[in-house]
Short mmCIF file of C-alpha atoms in Angstrom, two decimals:
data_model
loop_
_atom_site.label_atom_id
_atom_site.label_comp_id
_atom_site.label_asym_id
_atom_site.label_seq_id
_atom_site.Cartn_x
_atom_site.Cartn_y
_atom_site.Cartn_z
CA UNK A 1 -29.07 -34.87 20.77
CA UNK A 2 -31.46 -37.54 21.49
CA UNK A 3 -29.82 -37.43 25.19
CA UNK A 4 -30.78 -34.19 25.61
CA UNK A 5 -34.47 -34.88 24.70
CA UNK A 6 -34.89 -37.58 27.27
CA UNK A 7 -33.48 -35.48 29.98
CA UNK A 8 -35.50 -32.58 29.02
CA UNK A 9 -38.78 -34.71 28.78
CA UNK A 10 -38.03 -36.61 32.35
CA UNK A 11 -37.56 -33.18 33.95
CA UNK A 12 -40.99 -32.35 32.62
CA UNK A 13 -42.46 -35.36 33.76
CA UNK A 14 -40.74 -34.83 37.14
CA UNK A 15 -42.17 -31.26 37.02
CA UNK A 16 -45.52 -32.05 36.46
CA UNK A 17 -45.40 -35.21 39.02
CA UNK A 18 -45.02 -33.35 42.06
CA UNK A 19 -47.79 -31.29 41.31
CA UNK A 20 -50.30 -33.93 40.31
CA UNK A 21 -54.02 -33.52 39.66
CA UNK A 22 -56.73 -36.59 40.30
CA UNK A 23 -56.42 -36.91 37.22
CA UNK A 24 -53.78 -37.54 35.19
CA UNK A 25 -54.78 -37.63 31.77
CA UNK A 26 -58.00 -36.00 31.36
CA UNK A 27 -58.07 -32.26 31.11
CA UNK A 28 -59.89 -29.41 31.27
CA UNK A 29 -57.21 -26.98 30.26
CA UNK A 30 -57.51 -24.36 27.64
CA UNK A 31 -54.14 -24.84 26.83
CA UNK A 32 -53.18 -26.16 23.22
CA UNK A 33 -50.83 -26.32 20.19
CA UNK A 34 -50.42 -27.20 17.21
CA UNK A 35 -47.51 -28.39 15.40
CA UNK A 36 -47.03 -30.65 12.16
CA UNK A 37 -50.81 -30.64 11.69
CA UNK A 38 -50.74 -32.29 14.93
CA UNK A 39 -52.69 -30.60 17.73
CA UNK A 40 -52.35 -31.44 21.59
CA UNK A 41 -54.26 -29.95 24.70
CA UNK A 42 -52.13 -29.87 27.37
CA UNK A 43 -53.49 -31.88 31.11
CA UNK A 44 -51.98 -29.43 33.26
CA UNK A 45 -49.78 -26.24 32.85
CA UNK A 46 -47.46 -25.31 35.36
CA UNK A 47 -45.28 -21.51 36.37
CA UNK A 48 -41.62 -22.29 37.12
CA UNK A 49 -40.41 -19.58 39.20
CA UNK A 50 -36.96 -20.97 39.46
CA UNK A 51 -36.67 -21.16 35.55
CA UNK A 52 -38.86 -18.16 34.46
CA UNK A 53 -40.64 -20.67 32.16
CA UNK A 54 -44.63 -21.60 31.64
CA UNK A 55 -44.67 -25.25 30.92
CA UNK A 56 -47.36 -27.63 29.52
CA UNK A 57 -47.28 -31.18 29.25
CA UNK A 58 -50.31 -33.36 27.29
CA UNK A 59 -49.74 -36.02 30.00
CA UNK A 60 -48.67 -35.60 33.75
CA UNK A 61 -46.79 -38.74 33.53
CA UNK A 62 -44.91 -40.01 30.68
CA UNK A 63 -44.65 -36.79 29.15
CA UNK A 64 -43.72 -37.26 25.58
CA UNK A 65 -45.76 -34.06 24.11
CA UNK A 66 -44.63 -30.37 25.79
CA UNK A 67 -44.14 -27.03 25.37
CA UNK A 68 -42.14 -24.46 27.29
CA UNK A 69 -42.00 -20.62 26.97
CA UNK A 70 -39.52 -19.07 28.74
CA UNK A 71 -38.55 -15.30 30.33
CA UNK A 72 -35.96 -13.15 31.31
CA UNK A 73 -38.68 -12.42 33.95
CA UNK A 74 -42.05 -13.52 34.77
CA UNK A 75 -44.61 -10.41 32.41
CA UNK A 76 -46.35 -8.29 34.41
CA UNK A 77 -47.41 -6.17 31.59
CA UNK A 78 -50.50 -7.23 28.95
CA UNK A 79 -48.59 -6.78 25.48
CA UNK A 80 -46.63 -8.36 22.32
CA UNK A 81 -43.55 -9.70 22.78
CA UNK A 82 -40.67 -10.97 20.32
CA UNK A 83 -39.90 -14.72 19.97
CA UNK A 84 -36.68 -14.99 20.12
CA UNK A 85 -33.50 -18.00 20.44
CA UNK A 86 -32.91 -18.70 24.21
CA UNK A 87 -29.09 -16.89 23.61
CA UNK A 88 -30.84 -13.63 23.08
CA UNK A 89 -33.88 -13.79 25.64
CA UNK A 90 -33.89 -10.53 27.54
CA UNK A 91 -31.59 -9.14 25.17
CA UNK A 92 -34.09 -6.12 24.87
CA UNK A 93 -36.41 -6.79 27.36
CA UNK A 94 -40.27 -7.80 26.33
CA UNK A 95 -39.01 -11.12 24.84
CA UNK A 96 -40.18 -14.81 24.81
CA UNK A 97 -38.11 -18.55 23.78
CA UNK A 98 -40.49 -21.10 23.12
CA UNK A 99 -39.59 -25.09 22.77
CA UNK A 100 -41.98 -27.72 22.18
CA UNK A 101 -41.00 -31.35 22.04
CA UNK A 102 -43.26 -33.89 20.33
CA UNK A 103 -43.64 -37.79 20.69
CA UNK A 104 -40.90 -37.95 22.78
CA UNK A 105 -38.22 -37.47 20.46
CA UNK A 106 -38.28 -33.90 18.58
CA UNK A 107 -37.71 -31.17 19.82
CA UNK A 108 -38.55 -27.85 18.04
CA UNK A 109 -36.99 -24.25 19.18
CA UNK A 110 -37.95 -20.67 17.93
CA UNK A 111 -34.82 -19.23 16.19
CA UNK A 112 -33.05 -15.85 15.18
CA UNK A 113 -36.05 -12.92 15.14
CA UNK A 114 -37.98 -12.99 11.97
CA UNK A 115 -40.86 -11.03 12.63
CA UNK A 116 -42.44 -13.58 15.07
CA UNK A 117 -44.66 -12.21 18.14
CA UNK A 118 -46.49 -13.50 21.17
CA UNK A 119 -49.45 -12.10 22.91
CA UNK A 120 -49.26 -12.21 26.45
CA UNK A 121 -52.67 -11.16 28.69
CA UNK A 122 -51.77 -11.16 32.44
CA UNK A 123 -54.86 -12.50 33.60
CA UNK A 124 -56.78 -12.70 37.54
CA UNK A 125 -53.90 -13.10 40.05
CA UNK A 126 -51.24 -12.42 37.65
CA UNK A 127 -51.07 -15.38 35.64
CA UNK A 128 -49.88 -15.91 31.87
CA UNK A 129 -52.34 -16.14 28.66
CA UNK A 130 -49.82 -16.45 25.97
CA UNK A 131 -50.93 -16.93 22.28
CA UNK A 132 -48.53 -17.09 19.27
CA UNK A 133 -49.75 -17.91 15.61
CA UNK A 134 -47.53 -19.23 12.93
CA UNK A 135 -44.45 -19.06 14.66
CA UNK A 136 -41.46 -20.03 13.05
CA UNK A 137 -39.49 -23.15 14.45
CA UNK A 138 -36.52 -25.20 13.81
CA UNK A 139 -35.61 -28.90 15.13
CA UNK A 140 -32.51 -29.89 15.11
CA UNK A 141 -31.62 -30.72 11.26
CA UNK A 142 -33.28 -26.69 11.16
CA UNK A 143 -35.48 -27.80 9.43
CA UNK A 144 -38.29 -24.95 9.44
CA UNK A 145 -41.48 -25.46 10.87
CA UNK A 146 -44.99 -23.22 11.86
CA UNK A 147 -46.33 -23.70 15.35
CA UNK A 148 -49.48 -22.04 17.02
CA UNK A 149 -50.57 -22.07 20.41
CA UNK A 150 -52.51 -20.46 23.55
CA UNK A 151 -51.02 -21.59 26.36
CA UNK A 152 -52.84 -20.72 30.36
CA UNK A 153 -51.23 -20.59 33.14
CA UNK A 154 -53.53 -22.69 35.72
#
């Protein structure tokens, strides 16, 4: 499991590295979350076409704090949508995964539907505003866990 983590948090890193700002770890995102009474504002936040995912990472480098929502598709539609496990994303259309790893080491995914919803605003040029409020979250001793977030695509 811990494997997994590593390759997952290097492929963010790598992500966010080959679109780098001046920058690299101040920010002047909107972008946060909050999870284990820990809250983290992301430096950059990034659309992945190729995986249908909005990413955000608290460092460009070294990223050892992220979140990813993922799609079926990429919204094009202002509404809420259901949090749901990765197996069942798109399973009725109008549905979000979330993941969000934190120091490196945990890694937290949304689980089976319990009631949980996003908000997604398509804002100016079609990009993502998604904000989700005591979502429910396992890691992977499913353990349960409340996240909330807004998350902008830049």
């Amino acid at each position: 499991p811990m494997k997994k983590i590593y390759i997952l948090l290097a492929a963010i890193t790598l992500l966010f590295a080959g679109c780098k700002k001046d920058s690299d770890e101040e920010s002047s995102s909107n972008s946060t979350w909050t999870i284990n009474g820990k809250t983290y504002t992301a430096a950059q936040t990034i659309y992945s076409v190729a995986d249908c995912a909005l990413a955000a990472a608290d460092k460009i480098s070294d990223a050892k704090n992220a979140i990813i929502l993922y799609f079926e598709e990429k919204p094009t539609q202002s509404g809420a949508y259901a949090v749901v496990p990765y197996y069942k994303l798109g399973a009725t259309g109008g549905d979000i995964h979330i993941e969000i790893f934190e120091d490196g080491k945990n890694i937290y995914v949304t689980t089976s539907p319990n009631g949980d919803y996003a908000s997604i605003s398509i804002l100016s040029g079609g990009k993502l505003k998604v904000t989700f409020k005591n979502v429910t979250f396992v890691d992977e001793s499913n353990n349960q866990v409340k996240a909330s977030g807004t998350i902008i695509e830049e």
